[in-house]
mmCIF file of C-alpha atoms and ligand atoms in Angstrom:
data_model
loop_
_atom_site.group_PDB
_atom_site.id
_atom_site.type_symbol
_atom_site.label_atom_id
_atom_site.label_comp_id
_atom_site.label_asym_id
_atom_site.label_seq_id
_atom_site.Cartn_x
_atom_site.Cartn_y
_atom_site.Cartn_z
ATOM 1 C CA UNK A 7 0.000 0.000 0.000
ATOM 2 C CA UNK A 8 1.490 3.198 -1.000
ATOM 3 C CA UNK A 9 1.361 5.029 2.445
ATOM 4 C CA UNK A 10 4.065 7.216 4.002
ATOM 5 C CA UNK A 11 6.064 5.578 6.614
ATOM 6 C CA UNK A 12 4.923 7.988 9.311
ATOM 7 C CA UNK A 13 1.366 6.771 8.513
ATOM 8 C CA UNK A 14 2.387 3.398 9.329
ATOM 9 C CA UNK A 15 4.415 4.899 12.909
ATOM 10 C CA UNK A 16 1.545 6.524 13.921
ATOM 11 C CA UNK A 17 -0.886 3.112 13.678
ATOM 12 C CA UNK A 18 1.352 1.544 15.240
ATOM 13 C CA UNK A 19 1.964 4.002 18.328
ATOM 14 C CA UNK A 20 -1.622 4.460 18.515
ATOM 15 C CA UNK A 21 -1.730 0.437 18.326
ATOM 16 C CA UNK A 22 0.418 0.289 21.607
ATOM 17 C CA UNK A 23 -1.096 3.232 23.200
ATOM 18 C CA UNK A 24 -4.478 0.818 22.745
ATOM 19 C CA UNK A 25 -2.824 -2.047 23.900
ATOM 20 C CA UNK A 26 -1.166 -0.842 26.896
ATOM 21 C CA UNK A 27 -4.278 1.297 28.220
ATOM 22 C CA UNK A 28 -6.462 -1.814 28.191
ATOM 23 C CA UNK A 29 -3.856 -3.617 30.069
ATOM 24 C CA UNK A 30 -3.525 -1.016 32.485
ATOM 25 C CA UNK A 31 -7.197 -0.873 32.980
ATOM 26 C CA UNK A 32 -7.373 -4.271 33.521
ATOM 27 C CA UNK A 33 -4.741 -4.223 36.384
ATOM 28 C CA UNK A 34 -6.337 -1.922 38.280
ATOM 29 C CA UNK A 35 -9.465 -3.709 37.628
ATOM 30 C CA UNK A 36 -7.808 -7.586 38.862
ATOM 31 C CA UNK A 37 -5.817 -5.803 41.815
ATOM 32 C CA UNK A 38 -9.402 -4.313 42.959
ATOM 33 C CA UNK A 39 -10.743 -7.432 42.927
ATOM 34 C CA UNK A 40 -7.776 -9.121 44.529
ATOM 35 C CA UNK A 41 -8.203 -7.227 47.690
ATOM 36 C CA UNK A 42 -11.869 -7.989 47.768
ATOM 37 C CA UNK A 43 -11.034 -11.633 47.206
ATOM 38 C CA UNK A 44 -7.539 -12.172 48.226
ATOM 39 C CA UNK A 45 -7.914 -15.967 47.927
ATOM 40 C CA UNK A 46 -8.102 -16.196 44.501
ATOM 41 C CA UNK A 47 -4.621 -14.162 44.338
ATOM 42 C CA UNK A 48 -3.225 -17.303 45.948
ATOM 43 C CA UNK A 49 -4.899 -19.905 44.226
ATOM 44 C CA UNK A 50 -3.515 -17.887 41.018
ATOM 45 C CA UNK A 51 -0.256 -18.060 42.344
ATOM 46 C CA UNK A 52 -0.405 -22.188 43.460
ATOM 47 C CA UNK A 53 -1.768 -22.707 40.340
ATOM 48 C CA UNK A 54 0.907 -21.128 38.153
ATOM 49 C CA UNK A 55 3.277 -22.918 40.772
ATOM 50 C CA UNK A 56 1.497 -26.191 39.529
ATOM 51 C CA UNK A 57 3.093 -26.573 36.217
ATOM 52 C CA UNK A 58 6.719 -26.626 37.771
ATOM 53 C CA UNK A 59 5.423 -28.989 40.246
ATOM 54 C CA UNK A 60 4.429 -30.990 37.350
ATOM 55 C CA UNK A 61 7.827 -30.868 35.716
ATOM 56 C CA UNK A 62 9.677 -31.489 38.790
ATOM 57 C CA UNK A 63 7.890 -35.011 39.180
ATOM 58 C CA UNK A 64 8.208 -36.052 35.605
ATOM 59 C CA UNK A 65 12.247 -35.409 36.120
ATOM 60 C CA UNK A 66 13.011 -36.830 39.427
ATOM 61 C CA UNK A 67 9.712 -38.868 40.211
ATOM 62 C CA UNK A 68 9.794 -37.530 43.818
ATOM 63 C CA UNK A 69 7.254 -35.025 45.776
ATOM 64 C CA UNK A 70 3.707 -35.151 44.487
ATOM 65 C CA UNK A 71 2.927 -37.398 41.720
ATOM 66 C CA UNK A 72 1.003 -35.972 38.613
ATOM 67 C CA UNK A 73 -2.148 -37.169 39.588
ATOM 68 C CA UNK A 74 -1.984 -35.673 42.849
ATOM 69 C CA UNK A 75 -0.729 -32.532 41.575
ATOM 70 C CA UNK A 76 -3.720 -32.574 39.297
ATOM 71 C CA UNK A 77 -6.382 -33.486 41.355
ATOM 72 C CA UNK A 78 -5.646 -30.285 43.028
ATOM 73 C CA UNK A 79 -4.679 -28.351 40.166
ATOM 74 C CA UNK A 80 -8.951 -29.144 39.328
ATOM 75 C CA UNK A 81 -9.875 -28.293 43.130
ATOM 76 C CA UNK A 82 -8.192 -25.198 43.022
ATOM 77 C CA UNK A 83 -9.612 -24.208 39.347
ATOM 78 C CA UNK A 84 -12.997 -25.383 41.137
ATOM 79 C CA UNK A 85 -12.959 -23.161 43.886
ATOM 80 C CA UNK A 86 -11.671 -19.831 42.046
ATOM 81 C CA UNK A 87 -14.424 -20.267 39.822
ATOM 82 C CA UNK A 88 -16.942 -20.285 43.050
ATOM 83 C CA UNK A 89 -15.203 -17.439 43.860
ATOM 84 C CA UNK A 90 -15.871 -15.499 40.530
ATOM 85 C CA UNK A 91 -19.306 -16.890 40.540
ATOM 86 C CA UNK A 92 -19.950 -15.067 43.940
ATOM 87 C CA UNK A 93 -18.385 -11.723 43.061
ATOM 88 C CA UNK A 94 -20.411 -11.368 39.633
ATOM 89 C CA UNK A 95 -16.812 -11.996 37.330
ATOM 90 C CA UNK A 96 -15.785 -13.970 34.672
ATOM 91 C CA UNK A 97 -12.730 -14.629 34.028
ATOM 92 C CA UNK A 98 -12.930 -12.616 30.603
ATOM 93 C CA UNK A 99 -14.214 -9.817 32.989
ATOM 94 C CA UNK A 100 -10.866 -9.483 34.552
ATOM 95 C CA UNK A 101 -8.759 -9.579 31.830
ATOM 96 C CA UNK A 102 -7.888 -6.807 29.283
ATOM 97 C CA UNK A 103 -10.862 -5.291 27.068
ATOM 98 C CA UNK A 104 -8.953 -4.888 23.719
ATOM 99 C CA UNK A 105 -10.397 -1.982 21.022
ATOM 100 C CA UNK A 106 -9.985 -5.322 18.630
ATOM 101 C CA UNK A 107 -10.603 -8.847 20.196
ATOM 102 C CA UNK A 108 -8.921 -10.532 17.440
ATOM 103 C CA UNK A 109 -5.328 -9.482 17.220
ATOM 104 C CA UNK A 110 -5.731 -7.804 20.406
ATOM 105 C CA UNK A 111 -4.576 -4.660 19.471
ATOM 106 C CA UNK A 112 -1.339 -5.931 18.237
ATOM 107 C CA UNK A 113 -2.453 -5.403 14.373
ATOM 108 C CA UNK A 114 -2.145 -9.201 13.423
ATOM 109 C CA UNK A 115 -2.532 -12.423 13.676
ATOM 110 C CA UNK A 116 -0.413 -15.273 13.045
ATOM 111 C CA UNK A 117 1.604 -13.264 10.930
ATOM 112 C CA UNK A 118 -1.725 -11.695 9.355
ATOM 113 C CA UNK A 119 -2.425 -7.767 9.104
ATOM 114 C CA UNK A 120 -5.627 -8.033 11.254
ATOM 115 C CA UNK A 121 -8.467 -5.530 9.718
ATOM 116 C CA UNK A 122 -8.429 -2.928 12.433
ATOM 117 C CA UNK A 123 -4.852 -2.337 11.520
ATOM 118 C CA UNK A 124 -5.950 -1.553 7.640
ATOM 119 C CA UNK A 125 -8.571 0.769 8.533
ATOM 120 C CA UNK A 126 -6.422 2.845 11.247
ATOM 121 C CA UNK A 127 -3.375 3.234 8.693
ATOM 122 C CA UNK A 128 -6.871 4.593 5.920
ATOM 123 C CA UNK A 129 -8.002 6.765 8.652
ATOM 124 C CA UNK A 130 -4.832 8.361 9.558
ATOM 125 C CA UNK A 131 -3.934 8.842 5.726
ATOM 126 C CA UNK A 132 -7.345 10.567 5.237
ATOM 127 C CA UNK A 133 -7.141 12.607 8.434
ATOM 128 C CA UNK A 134 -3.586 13.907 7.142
ATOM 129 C CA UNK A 135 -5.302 14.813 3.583
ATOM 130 C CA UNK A 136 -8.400 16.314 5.053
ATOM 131 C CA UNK A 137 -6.259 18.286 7.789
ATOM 132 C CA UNK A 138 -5.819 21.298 5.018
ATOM 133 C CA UNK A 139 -9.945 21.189 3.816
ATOM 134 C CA UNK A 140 -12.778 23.113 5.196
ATOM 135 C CA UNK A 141 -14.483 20.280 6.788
ATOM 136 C CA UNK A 142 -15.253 21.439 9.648
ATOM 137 C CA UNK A 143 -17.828 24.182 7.774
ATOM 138 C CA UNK A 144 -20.616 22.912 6.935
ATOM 139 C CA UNK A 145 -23.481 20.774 8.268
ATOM 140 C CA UNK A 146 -27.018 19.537 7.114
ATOM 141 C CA UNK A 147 -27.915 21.679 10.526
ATOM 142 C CA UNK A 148 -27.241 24.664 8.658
ATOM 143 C CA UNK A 149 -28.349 24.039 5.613
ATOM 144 C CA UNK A 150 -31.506 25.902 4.988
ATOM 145 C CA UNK A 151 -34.314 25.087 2.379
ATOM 146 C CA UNK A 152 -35.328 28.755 2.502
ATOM 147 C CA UNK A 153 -32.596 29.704 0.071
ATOM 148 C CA UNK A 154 -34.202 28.257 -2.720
ATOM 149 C CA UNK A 155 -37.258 29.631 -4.886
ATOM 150 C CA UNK A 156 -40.594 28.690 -4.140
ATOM 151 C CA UNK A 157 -41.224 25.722 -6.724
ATOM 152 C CA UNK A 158 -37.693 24.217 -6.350
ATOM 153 C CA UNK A 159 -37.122 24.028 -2.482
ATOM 154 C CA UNK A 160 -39.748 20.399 -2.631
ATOM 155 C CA UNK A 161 -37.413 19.488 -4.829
ATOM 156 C CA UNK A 162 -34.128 20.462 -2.887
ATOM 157 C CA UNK A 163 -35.738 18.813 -0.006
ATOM 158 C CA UNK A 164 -35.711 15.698 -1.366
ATOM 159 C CA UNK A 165 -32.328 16.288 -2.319
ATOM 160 C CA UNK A 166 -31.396 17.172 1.262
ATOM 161 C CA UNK A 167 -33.035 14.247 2.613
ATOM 162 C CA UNK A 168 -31.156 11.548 0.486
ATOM 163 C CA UNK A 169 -27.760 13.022 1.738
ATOM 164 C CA UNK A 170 -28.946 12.795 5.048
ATOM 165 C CA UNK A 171 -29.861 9.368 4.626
ATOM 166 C CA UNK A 172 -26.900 8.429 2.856
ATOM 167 C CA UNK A 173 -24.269 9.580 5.233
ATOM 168 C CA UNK A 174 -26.115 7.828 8.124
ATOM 169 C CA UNK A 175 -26.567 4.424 6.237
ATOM 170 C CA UNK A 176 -23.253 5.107 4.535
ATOM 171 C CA UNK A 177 -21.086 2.189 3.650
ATOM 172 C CA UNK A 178 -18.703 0.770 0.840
ATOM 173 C CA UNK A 179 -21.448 -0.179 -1.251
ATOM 174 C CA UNK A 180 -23.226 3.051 -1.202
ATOM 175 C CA UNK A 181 -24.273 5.050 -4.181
ATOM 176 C CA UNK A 182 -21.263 7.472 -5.916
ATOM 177 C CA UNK A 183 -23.447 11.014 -7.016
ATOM 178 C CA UNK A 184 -22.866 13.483 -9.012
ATOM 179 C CA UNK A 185 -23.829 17.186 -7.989
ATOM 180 C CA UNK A 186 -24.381 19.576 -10.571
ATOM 181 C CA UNK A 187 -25.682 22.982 -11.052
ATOM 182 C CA UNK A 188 -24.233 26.443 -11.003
ATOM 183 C CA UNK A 189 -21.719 28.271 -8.350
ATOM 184 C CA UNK A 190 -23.358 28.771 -5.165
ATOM 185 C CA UNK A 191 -26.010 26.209 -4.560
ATOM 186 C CA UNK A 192 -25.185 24.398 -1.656
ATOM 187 C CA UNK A 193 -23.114 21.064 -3.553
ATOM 188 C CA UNK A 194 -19.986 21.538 -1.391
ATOM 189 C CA UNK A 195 -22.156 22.536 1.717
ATOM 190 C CA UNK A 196 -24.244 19.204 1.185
ATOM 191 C CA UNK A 197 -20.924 17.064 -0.159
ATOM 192 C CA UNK A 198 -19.071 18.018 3.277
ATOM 193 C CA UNK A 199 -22.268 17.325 5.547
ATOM 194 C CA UNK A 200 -21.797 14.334 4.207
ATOM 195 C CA UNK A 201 -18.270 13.828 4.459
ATOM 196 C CA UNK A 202 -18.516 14.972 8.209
ATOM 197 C CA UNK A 203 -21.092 12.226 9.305
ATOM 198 C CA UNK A 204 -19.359 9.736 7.472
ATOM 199 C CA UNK A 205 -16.220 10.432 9.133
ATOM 200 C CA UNK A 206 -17.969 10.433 12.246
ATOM 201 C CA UNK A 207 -19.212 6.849 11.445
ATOM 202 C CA UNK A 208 -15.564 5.835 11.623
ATOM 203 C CA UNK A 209 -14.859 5.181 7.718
ATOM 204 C CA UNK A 210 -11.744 6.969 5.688
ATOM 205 C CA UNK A 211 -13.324 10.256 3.842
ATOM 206 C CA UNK A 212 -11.233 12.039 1.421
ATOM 207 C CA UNK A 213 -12.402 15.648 0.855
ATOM 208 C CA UNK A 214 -10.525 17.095 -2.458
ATOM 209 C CA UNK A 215 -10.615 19.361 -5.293
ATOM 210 C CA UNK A 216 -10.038 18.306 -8.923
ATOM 211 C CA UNK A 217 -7.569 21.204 -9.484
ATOM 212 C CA UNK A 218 -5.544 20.080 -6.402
ATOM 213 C CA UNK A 219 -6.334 16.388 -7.015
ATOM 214 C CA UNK A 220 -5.360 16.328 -10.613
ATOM 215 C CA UNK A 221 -1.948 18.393 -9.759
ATOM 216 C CA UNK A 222 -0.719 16.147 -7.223
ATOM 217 C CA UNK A 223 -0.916 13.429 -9.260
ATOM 218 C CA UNK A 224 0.672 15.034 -12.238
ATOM 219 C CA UNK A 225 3.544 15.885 -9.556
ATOM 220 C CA UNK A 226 3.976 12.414 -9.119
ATOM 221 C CA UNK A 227 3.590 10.838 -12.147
ATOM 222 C CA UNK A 228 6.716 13.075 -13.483
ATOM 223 C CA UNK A 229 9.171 12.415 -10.645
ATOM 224 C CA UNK A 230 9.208 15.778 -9.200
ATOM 225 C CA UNK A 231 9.314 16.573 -5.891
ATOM 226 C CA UNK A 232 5.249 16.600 -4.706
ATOM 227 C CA UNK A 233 4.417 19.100 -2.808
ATOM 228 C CA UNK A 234 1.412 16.567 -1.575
ATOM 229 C CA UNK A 235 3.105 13.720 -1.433
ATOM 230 C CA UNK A 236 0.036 12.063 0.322
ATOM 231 C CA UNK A 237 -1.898 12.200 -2.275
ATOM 232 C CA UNK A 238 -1.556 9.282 -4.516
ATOM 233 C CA UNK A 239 -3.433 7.145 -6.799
ATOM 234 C CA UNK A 240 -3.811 4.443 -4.374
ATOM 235 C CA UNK A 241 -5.103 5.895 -1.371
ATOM 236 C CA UNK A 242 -7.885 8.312 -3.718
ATOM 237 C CA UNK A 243 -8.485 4.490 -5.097
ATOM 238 C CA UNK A 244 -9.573 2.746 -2.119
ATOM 239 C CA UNK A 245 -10.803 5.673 0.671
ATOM 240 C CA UNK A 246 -14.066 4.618 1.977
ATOM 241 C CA UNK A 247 -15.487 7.858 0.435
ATOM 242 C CA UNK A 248 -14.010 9.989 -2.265
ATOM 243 C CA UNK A 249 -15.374 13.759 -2.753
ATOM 244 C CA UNK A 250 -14.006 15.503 -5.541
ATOM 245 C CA UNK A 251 -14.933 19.374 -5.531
ATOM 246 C CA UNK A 252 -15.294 21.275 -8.584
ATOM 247 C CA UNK A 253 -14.723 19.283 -11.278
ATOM 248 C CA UNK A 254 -14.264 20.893 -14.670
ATOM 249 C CA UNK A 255 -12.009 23.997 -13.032
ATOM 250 C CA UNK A 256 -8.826 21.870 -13.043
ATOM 251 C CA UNK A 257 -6.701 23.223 -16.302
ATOM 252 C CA UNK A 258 -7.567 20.183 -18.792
ATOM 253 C CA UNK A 259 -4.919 18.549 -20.396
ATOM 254 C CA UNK A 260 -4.798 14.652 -21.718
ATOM 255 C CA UNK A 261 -3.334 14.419 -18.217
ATOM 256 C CA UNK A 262 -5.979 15.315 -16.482
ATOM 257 C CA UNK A 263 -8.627 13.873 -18.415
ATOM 258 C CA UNK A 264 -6.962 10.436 -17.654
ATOM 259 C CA UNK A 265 -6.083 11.604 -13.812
ATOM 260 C CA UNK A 266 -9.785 11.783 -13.546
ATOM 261 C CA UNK A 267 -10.890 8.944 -15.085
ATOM 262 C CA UNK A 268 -8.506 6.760 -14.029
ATOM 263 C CA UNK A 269 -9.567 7.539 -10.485
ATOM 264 C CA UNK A 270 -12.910 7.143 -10.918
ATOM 265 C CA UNK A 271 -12.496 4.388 -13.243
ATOM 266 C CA UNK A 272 -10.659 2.386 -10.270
ATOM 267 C CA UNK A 273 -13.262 3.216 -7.702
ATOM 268 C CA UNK A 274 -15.763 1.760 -9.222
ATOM 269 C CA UNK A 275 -13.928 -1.571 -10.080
ATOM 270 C CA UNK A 276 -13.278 -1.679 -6.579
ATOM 271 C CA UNK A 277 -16.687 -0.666 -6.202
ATOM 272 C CA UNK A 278 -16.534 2.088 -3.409
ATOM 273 C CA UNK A 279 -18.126 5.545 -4.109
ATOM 274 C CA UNK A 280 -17.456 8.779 -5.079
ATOM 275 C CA UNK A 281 -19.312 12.185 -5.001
ATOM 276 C CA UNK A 282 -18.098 14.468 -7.529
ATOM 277 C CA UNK A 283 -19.493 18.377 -7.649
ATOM 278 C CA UNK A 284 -19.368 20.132 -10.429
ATOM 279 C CA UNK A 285 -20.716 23.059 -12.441
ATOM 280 C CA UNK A 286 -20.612 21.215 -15.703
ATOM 281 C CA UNK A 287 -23.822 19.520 -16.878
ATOM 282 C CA UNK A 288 -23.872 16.965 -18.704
ATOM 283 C CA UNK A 289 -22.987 18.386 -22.272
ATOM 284 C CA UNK A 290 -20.541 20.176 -20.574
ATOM 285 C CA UNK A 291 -19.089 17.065 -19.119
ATOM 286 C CA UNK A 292 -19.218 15.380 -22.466
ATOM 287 C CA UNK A 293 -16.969 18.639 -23.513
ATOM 288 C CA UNK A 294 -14.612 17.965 -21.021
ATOM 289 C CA UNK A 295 -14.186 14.516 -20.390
ATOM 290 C CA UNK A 296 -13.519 11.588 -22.368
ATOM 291 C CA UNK A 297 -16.800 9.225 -23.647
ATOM 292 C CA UNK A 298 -15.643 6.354 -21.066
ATOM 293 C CA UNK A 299 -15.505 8.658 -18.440
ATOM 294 C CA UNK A 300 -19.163 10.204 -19.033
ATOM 295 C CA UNK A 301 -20.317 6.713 -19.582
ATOM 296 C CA UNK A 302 -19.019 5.716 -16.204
ATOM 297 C CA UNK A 303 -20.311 8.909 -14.552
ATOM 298 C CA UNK A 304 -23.980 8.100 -15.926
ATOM 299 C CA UNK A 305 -23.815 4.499 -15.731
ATOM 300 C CA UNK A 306 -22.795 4.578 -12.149
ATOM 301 C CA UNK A 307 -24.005 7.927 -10.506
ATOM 302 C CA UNK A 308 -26.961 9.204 -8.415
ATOM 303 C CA UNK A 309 -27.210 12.704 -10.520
ATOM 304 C CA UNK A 310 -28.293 15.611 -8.622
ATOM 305 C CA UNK A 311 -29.521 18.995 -10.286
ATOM 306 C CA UNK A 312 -29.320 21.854 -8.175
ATOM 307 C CA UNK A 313 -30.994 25.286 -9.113
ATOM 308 C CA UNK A 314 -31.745 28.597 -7.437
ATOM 309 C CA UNK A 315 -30.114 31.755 -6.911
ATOM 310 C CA UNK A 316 -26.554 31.916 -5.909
ATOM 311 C CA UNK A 317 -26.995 31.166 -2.290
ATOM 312 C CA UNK A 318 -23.092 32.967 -1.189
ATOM 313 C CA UNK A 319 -24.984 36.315 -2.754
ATOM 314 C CA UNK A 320 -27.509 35.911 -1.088
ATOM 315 C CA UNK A 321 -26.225 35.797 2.131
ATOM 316 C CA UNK A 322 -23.677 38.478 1.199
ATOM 317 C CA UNK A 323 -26.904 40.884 0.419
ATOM 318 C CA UNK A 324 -28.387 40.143 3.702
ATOM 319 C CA UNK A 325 -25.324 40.492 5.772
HETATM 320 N N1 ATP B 418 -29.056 25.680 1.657
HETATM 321 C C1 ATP B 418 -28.110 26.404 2.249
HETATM 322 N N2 ATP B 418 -28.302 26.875 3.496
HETATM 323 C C2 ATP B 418 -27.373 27.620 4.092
HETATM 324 N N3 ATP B 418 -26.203 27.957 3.535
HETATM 325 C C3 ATP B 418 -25.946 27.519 2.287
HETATM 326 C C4 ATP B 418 -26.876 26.717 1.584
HETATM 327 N N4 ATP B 418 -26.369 26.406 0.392
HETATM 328 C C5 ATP B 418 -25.177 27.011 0.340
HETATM 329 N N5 ATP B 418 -24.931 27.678 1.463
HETATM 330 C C6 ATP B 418 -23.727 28.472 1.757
HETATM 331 O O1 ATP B 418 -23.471 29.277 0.617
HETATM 332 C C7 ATP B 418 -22.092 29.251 0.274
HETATM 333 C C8 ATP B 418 -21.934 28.635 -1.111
HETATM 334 O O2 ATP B 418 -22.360 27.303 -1.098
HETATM 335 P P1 ATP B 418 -21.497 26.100 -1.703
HETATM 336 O O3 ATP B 418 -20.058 26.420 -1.565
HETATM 337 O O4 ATP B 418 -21.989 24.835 -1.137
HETATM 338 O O5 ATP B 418 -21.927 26.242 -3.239
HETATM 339 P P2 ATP B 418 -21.516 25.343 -4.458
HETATM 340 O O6 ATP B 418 -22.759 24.869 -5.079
HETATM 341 O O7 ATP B 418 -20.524 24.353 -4.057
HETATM 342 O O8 ATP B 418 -20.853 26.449 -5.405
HETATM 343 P P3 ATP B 418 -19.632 26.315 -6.442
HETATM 344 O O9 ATP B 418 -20.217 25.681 -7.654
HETATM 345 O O10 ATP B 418 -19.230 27.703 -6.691
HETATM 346 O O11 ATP B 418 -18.578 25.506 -5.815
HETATM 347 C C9 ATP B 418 -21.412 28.474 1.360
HETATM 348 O O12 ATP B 418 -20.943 29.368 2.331
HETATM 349 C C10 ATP B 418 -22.523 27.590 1.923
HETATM 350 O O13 ATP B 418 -22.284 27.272 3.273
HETATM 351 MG MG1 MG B 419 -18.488 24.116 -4.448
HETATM 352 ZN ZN1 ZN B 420 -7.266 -6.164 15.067
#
């Protein structure tokens, strides 16, 4: 995967910090209930005494023999579990309560990146991309149906309601969409309300602009030094969510026209979606773009129109 290697140091110190504060927990947790129950400490400590006991008679066949060592190796099993079963505990109960029960926060298993690993080193990679983006902004709070004219706000409405629904039932399978209509009509208000309750729901968001999207990848592609180095072809492949602002006002070249594509293109083979706003409809699109990519775009995409009156003038005239 085609991450920077302080992605990967930061999973993993986050990894630890995960690890070690559920062991700590659990400590205090097991010395609380030691001093409750302070027989149980000792039958811990006879029974992890009870394996060398067990080795010492196979060696020399003097003290205890196995069976005796056994028989009380069960009593004393017996009567910690009597004790859990009076204070309320399991066993489990005591023990550490891991963010991930299967590797145990150690980010594998048997050798095997475990999946909670994957989707840290995604989130960290999109929190790093999205650290320079105006997230934060916007919200389907404050987005108001009032902006729009009379016989298009039913309309918007509906609009507004699908992206609220989406982001809330929001997962890899979900529906890429298209935004269109002109400058100042809410798409990258109603784009990053999504992208913000998405995030919330824990899955890897990246917020972008073509013109910034296409550039860093052009960077890369001709070995100079990138001045977003995090931005690669891989990661804007397989983010949970990709949002690509304002299409159609990167500078086209046969570059670009690819750059897009081939993001999108990969995307949807890996079939994860993508929400691109633009101002282009879809002649203009077809102007733009190449066939394939148009083809994709209407094969694959919920299309949105938006209409109304330039919504960042109107608030201008009022303030
Ligand atoms: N329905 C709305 N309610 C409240 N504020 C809105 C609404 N729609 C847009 N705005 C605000 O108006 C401004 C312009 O909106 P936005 O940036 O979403 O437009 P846009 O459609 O993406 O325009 P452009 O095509 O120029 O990128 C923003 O500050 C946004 O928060
Ligand atoms: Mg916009
Ligand atoms: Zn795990």
């Amino acid at each position: 995967m085609g991450y920077s290697k302080s992605v990967y140091d930061r999973a993993d110190r986050i990894l630890n910090e995960r690890r070690l504060d559920a062991e700590k927990k659990a400590d205090r947790v097991r010395n609380a209930f030691y001093e409750k129950y302070p027989r149980a400490k000792e039958i811990e400590n006879e029974l992890s005494h009870t394996f060398t006991g067990i080795a010492r008679a196979m060696l020399s066949g003097q003290g205890e023999s196995i069976e005796e060592i056994k028989n009380k190796n069960l009593a004393l099993q017996h009567e910690l579990q009597e004790i859990y079963k009076a204070a309320g505990v399991s066993e489990e109960s005591l023990g550490p309560r891991y963010v991930c029960s299967r590797c145990s926060d150690k980010g594998a298993v048997d050798g095997v990146t475990c999946e909670c690993y994957k989707k840290l080193i995604k989130q960290i990679a999109c929190d790093d991309l999205n650290r320079r983006s105006p997230l934060s902004l916007s919200s389907f709070e404050g987005f108001d149906l009032s902006y729009y004219p009379e016989d298009f706000r039913r309309k918007m409405g509906n609009i507004l309601n699908y992206c609220i629904q989406y982001a809330k039932s929001f997962d890899r399978d979900s529906d890429s969409i298209v935004m269109t209509g002109k400058t100042g009509l809410g798409k990258t208000h109603l784009a990053l309300s999504i992208a913000n309750e998405v995030i919330k729901g824990g899955h890897g968001v990246i917020y972008i602009s073509a013109p910034e999207m296409v550039s860093a990848l052009e960077e890369q592609q001709f070995n100079r030094d990138s001045a977003r180095p995090d931005i690669t072809l891989d990661i804007l492949s397989s983010c949970d969510l990709l949002i690509i602002d304002d299409l159609g006002t990167e500078f086209s070249t046969s570059f670009s026209k690819s750059a897009v594509y081939n993001v999108f293109n990969s995307r949807i083979s890996r079939g994860v979606p993508t929400i691109i706003s633009t101002n282009l409809d879809l002649a203009g699109l077809e102007n733009s773009y190449t066939d394939r990519f148009v083809s994709r775009v209407t094969g694959y995409c919920k299309i949105m129109y938006f209409d109304g009156n330039d919504i960042r003038l109107l608030k201008k005239l009022k303030s």
